[in-house]
PDB file of C-alpha atoms in Angstrom:
ATOM      1  CA  UNK A   1     -30.829 -16.773 -22.085  1.00  0.00           C
ATOM      2  CA  UNK A   2     -31.052 -16.499 -18.317  1.00  0.00           C
ATOM      3  CA  UNK A   3     -29.550 -13.120 -17.291  1.00  0.00           C
ATOM      4  CA  UNK A   4     -28.988 -11.644 -13.829  1.00  0.00           C
ATOM      5  CA  UNK A   5     -27.786  -8.277 -12.580  1.00  0.00           C
ATOM      6  CA  UNK A   6     -25.519  -7.980  -9.509  1.00  0.00           C
ATOM      7  CA  UNK A   7     -25.767  -4.310  -8.486  1.00  0.00           C
ATOM      8  CA  UNK A   8     -23.699  -2.311  -6.042  1.00  0.00           C
ATOM      9  CA  UNK A   9     -21.543   0.729  -5.480  1.00  0.00           C
ATOM     10  CA  UNK A  10     -18.478  -1.510  -5.026  1.00  0.00           C
ATOM     11  CA  UNK A  11     -16.474   1.190  -3.230  1.00  0.00           C
ATOM     12  CA  UNK A  12     -14.299  -0.855  -3.230  1.00  0.00           C
ATOM     13  CA  UNK A  13     -15.150  -4.315  -4.526  1.00  0.00           C
ATOM     14  CA  UNK A  14     -14.353  -6.883  -1.825  1.00  0.00           C
ATOM     15  CA  UNK A  15     -13.698 -10.609  -1.800  1.00  0.00           C
ATOM     16  CA  UNK A  16     -17.270 -10.989  -0.550  1.00  0.00           C
ATOM     17  CA  UNK A  17     -18.649  -9.190  -3.605  1.00  0.00           C
ATOM     18  CA  UNK A  18     -16.499 -11.318  -5.887  1.00  0.00           C
ATOM     19  CA  UNK A  19     -17.733 -14.471  -4.172  1.00  0.00           C
ATOM     20  CA  UNK A  20     -21.383 -13.529  -4.825  1.00  0.00           C
ATOM     21  CA  UNK A  21     -20.573 -12.608  -8.452  1.00  0.00           C
ATOM     22  CA  UNK A  22     -18.763 -15.922  -8.964  1.00  0.00           C
ATOM     23  CA  UNK A  23     -21.578 -17.963  -7.433  1.00  0.00           C
ATOM     24  CA  UNK A  24     -24.182 -16.085  -9.508  1.00  0.00           C
ATOM     25  CA  UNK A  25     -22.149 -16.780 -12.656  1.00  0.00           C
ATOM     26  CA  UNK A  26     -22.654 -20.506 -12.073  1.00  0.00           C
ATOM     27  CA  UNK A  27     -26.447 -20.088 -11.853  1.00  0.00           C
ATOM     28  CA  UNK A  28     -27.055 -17.735 -14.776  1.00  0.00           C
ATOM     29  CA  UNK A  29     -26.028 -17.758 -18.429  1.00  0.00           C
ATOM     30  CA  UNK A  30     -24.932 -14.136 -18.160  1.00  0.00           C
ATOM     31  CA  UNK A  31     -24.263 -11.863 -15.175  1.00  0.00           C
ATOM     32  CA  UNK A  32     -24.100  -8.089 -15.504  1.00  0.00           C
ATOM     33  CA  UNK A  33     -22.289  -6.422 -12.612  1.00  0.00           C
ATOM     34  CA  UNK A  34     -23.992  -3.036 -12.384  1.00  0.00           C
ATOM     35  CA  UNK A  35     -21.946  -0.332 -10.675  1.00  0.00           C
ATOM     36  CA  UNK A  36     -23.999   2.588  -9.355  1.00  0.00           C
ATOM     37  CA  UNK A  37     -22.793   5.939 -10.593  1.00  0.00           C
ATOM     38  CA  UNK A  38     -24.928   7.890  -8.128  1.00  0.00           C
ATOM     39  CA  UNK A  39     -23.778   6.454  -4.825  1.00  0.00           C
ATOM     40  CA  UNK A  40     -25.544   8.171  -1.914  1.00  0.00           C
ATOM     41  CA  UNK A  41     -22.351   8.960  -0.102  1.00  0.00           C
ATOM     42  CA  UNK A  42     -19.184  10.404  -1.557  1.00  0.00           C
ATOM     43  CA  UNK A  43     -17.272   7.391  -2.897  1.00  0.00           C
ATOM     44  CA  UNK A  44     -13.581   6.946  -2.133  1.00  0.00           C
ATOM     45  CA  UNK A  45     -12.894   5.679  -5.650  1.00  0.00           C
ATOM     46  CA  UNK A  46     -14.030   7.179  -8.936  1.00  0.00           C
ATOM     47  CA  UNK A  47     -16.469   5.284 -11.102  1.00  0.00           C
ATOM     48  CA  UNK A  48     -13.670   4.400 -13.542  1.00  0.00           C
ATOM     49  CA  UNK A  49     -11.518   3.050 -10.707  1.00  0.00           C
ATOM     50  CA  UNK A  50     -14.373   0.922  -9.367  1.00  0.00           C
ATOM     51  CA  UNK A  51     -15.126  -0.480 -12.831  1.00  0.00           C
ATOM     52  CA  UNK A  52     -11.422  -1.192 -13.405  1.00  0.00           C
ATOM     53  CA  UNK A  53     -11.008  -2.982 -10.055  1.00  0.00           C
ATOM     54  CA  UNK A  54     -13.907  -5.335 -10.846  1.00  0.00           C
ATOM     55  CA  UNK A  55     -12.751  -5.950 -14.420  1.00  0.00           C
ATOM     56  CA  UNK A  56      -9.218  -6.704 -13.193  1.00  0.00           C
ATOM     57  CA  UNK A  57     -10.602  -9.177 -10.668  1.00  0.00           C
ATOM     58  CA  UNK A  58     -12.583 -11.149 -13.235  1.00  0.00           C
ATOM     59  CA  UNK A  59     -10.343 -10.926 -16.305  1.00  0.00           C
ATOM     60  CA  UNK A  60      -8.485 -14.092 -17.106  1.00  0.00           C
ATOM     61  CA  UNK A  61     -10.799 -16.222 -14.970  1.00  0.00           C
ATOM     62  CA  UNK A  62     -12.425 -18.529 -17.520  1.00  0.00           C
ATOM     63  CA  UNK A  63     -15.152 -19.431 -15.040  1.00  0.00           C
ATOM     64  CA  UNK A  64     -16.262 -15.783 -15.142  1.00  0.00           C
ATOM     65  CA  UNK A  65     -16.334 -15.416 -18.931  1.00  0.00           C
ATOM     66  CA  UNK A  66     -20.111 -14.864 -18.713  1.00  0.00           C
ATOM     67  CA  UNK A  67     -19.697 -11.802 -16.458  1.00  0.00           C
ATOM     68  CA  UNK A  68     -19.830  -8.274 -17.856  1.00  0.00           C
ATOM     69  CA  UNK A  69     -19.238  -5.044 -15.888  1.00  0.00           C
ATOM     70  CA  UNK A  70     -21.150  -1.821 -16.605  1.00  0.00           C
ATOM     71  CA  UNK A  71     -22.096   1.365 -14.811  1.00  0.00           C
ATOM     72  CA  UNK A  72     -25.612   2.710 -14.470  1.00  0.00           C
ATOM     73  CA  UNK A  73     -27.387   5.825 -13.288  1.00  0.00           C
ATOM     74  CA  UNK A  74     -31.049   4.855 -13.364  1.00  0.00           C
ATOM     75  CA  UNK A  75     -33.558   2.767 -11.503  1.00  0.00           C
ATOM     76  CA  UNK A  76     -32.107  -0.691 -11.001  1.00  0.00           C
ATOM     77  CA  UNK A  77     -35.141  -2.353 -12.595  1.00  0.00           C
ATOM     78  CA  UNK A  78     -34.719  -0.193 -15.701  1.00  0.00           C
ATOM     79  CA  UNK A  79     -31.062  -1.208 -15.957  1.00  0.00           C
ATOM     80  CA  UNK A  80     -32.019  -4.857 -15.493  1.00  0.00           C
ATOM     81  CA  UNK A  81     -34.863  -4.630 -18.014  1.00  0.00           C
ATOM     82  CA  UNK A  82     -32.586  -2.957 -20.586  1.00  0.00           C
ATOM     83  CA  UNK A  83     -30.263  -5.969 -20.329  1.00  0.00           C
ATOM     84  CA  UNK A  84     -33.045  -8.530 -20.562  1.00  0.00           C
ATOM     85  CA  UNK A  85     -32.418  -9.703 -16.994  1.00  0.00           C
ATOM     86  CA  UNK A  86     -34.906 -11.918 -15.218  1.00  0.00           C
ATOM     87  CA  UNK A  87     -33.203 -11.577 -11.822  1.00  0.00           C
ATOM     88  CA  UNK A  88     -31.387  -9.200  -9.522  1.00  0.00           C
ATOM     89  CA  UNK A  89     -28.863 -10.972  -7.278  1.00  0.00           C
ATOM     90  CA  UNK A  90     -28.098  -9.459  -3.887  1.00  0.00           C
ATOM     91  CA  UNK A  91     -25.731 -10.769  -1.237  1.00  0.00           C
ATOM     92  CA  UNK A  92     -26.849 -10.831   2.388  1.00  0.00           C
ATOM     93  CA  UNK A  93     -24.495 -10.915   5.349  1.00  0.00           C
ATOM     94  CA  UNK A  94     -26.897 -10.545   8.262  1.00  0.00           C
ATOM     95  CA  UNK A  95     -30.521  -9.982   9.218  1.00  0.00           C
ATOM     96  CA  UNK A  96     -29.874  -6.228   9.165  1.00  0.00           C
ATOM     97  CA  UNK A  97     -29.036  -6.489   5.440  1.00  0.00           C
ATOM     98  CA  UNK A  98     -32.252  -8.414   4.846  1.00  0.00           C
ATOM     99  CA  UNK A  99     -34.550  -5.714   6.225  1.00  0.00           C
ATOM    100  CA  UNK A 100     -33.324  -3.071   3.773  1.00  0.00           C
ATOM    101  CA  UNK A 101     -32.943  -5.461   0.830  1.00  0.00           C
ATOM    102  CA  UNK A 102     -36.421  -6.929   1.397  1.00  0.00           C
ATOM    103  CA  UNK A 103     -37.949  -3.449   1.125  1.00  0.00           C
ATOM    104  CA  UNK A 104     -35.987  -2.747  -2.050  1.00  0.00           C
ATOM    105  CA  UNK A 105     -36.968  -6.117  -3.532  1.00  0.00           C
ATOM    106  CA  UNK A 106     -40.651  -5.393  -2.908  1.00  0.00           C
ATOM    107  CA  UNK A 107     -40.391  -1.977  -4.544  1.00  0.00           C
ATOM    108  CA  UNK A 108     -38.513  -3.412  -7.512  1.00  0.00           C
ATOM    109  CA  UNK A 109     -41.133  -6.137  -7.905  1.00  0.00           C
ATOM    110  CA  UNK A 110     -43.858  -3.502  -7.943  1.00  0.00           C
ATOM    111  CA  UNK A 111     -41.982  -1.547 -10.624  1.00  0.00           C
ATOM    112  CA  UNK A 112     -41.189  -4.634 -12.710  1.00  0.00           C
ATOM    113  CA  UNK A 113     -43.073  -7.853 -11.828  1.00  0.00           C
ATOM    114  CA  UNK A 114     -41.062  -9.878 -14.368  1.00  0.00           C
ATOM    115  CA  UNK A 115     -37.748  -9.362 -12.545  1.00  0.00           C
ATOM    116  CA  UNK A 116     -37.219 -11.354  -9.352  1.00  0.00           C
ATOM    117  CA  UNK A 117     -34.722 -10.541  -6.611  1.00  0.00           C
ATOM    118  CA  UNK A 118     -32.593 -13.494  -5.562  1.00  0.00           C
ATOM    119  CA  UNK A 119     -30.839 -13.325  -2.196  1.00  0.00           C
ATOM    120  CA  UNK A 120     -27.567 -15.197  -1.738  1.00  0.00           C
ATOM    121  CA  UNK A 121     -26.209 -15.669   1.735  1.00  0.00           C
ATOM    122  CA  UNK A 122     -22.622 -14.547   2.152  1.00  0.00           C
ATOM    123  CA  UNK A 123     -20.113 -17.338   2.483  1.00  0.00           C
ATOM    124  CA  UNK A 124     -19.165 -17.783   6.114  1.00  0.00           C
ATOM    125  CA  UNK A 125     -15.654 -16.443   5.575  1.00  0.00           C
ATOM    126  CA  UNK A 126     -17.089 -13.164   4.189  1.00  0.00           C
ATOM    127  CA  UNK A 127     -20.105 -12.728   6.456  1.00  0.00           C
ATOM    128  CA  UNK A 128     -18.400  -9.877   8.352  1.00  0.00           C
ATOM    129  CA  UNK A 129     -16.951  -8.139   5.305  1.00  0.00           C
ATOM    130  CA  UNK A 130     -18.099  -4.770   3.971  1.00  0.00           C
ATOM    131  CA  UNK A 131     -16.578  -2.051   1.824  1.00  0.00           C
ATOM    132  CA  UNK A 132     -16.954   0.361   4.752  1.00  0.00           C
ATOM    133  CA  UNK A 133     -14.998  -1.937   7.058  1.00  0.00           C
ATOM    134  CA  UNK A 134     -12.255  -2.382   4.454  1.00  0.00           C
ATOM    135  CA  UNK A 135     -11.916   1.393   4.043  1.00  0.00           C
ATOM    136  CA  UNK A 136     -11.761   1.867   7.816  1.00  0.00           C
ATOM    137  CA  UNK A 137      -9.057  -0.791   8.177  1.00  0.00           C
ATOM    138  CA  UNK A 138      -7.045   0.651   5.282  1.00  0.00           C
ATOM    139  CA  UNK A 139      -7.398   4.214   6.558  1.00  0.00           C
ATOM    140  CA  UNK A 140      -5.547   3.217   9.713  1.00  0.00           C
ATOM    141  CA  UNK A 141      -2.967   1.079   7.878  1.00  0.00           C
ATOM    142  CA  UNK A 142      -4.496  -2.234   8.921  1.00  0.00           C
ATOM    143  CA  UNK A 143      -3.993  -5.415   6.941  1.00  0.00           C
ATOM    144  CA  UNK A 144      -6.582  -5.962   4.167  1.00  0.00           C
ATOM    145  CA  UNK A 145      -4.943  -9.091   2.737  1.00  0.00           C
ATOM    146  CA  UNK A 146      -7.609 -11.540   1.609  1.00  0.00           C
ATOM    147  CA  UNK A 147     -10.358  -8.945   1.935  1.00  0.00           C
ATOM    148  CA  UNK A 148      -9.707  -7.299  -1.454  1.00  0.00           C
ATOM    149  CA  UNK A 149      -7.652  -7.929  -4.580  1.00  0.00           C
ATOM    150  CA  UNK A 150      -4.059  -6.783  -4.829  1.00  0.00           C
ATOM    151  CA  UNK A 151      -5.110  -3.948  -7.172  1.00  0.00           C
ATOM    152  CA  UNK A 152      -7.672  -2.663  -4.667  1.00  0.00           C
ATOM    153  CA  UNK A 153      -5.101  -2.973  -1.868  1.00  0.00           C
ATOM    154  CA  UNK A 154      -2.715  -0.758  -3.851  1.00  0.00           C
ATOM    155  CA  UNK A 155      -5.548   1.685  -4.583  1.00  0.00           C
ATOM    156  CA  UNK A 156      -6.425   1.906  -0.891  1.00  0.00           C
ATOM    157  CA  UNK A 157      -2.802   2.609   0.047  1.00  0.00           C
ATOM    158  CA  UNK A 158      -2.690   5.445  -2.512  1.00  0.00           C
ATOM    159  CA  UNK A 159      -6.061   6.840  -1.386  1.00  0.00           C
ATOM    160  CA  UNK A 160      -5.012   6.974   2.255  1.00  0.00           C
ATOM    161  CA  UNK A 161      -1.369   8.018   1.784  1.00  0.00           C
ATOM    162  CA  UNK A 162      -0.598  11.021   3.955  1.00  0.00           C
TER     163      UNK A 162
END
């Protein structure tokens, strides 16, 4: 079985994340969406909320029946190895993403030579999209339609209610 891990903090999950997950699900027999529990910065949403948002986005979509969502608090390569993954899938929006992700891919390859990092270019309509931008827009009551799911939109409104 060909298994991939799509890691991230997903704070919150965006339409761009979901696009990468969906595209990866067509290339691999199984995709594990790994949600970091130890995000470097203080996340807006709890781990349970982030897991729920992703699960809500994929449930009922038969094309994503091979996608599973789990949290992890370890080295990414250890998480991937524990799931029998042969690949880590990362989305790239711009050259600036590549510089950081290339360094991480090289370190991960050193730690586990049997797990490759696969880079997927963001779809054009999501090339500008980031969780940080979504939070900034929502914080100032901007329109996030199409950038996140309805459940995330509701969560953002609650998080930023004054």
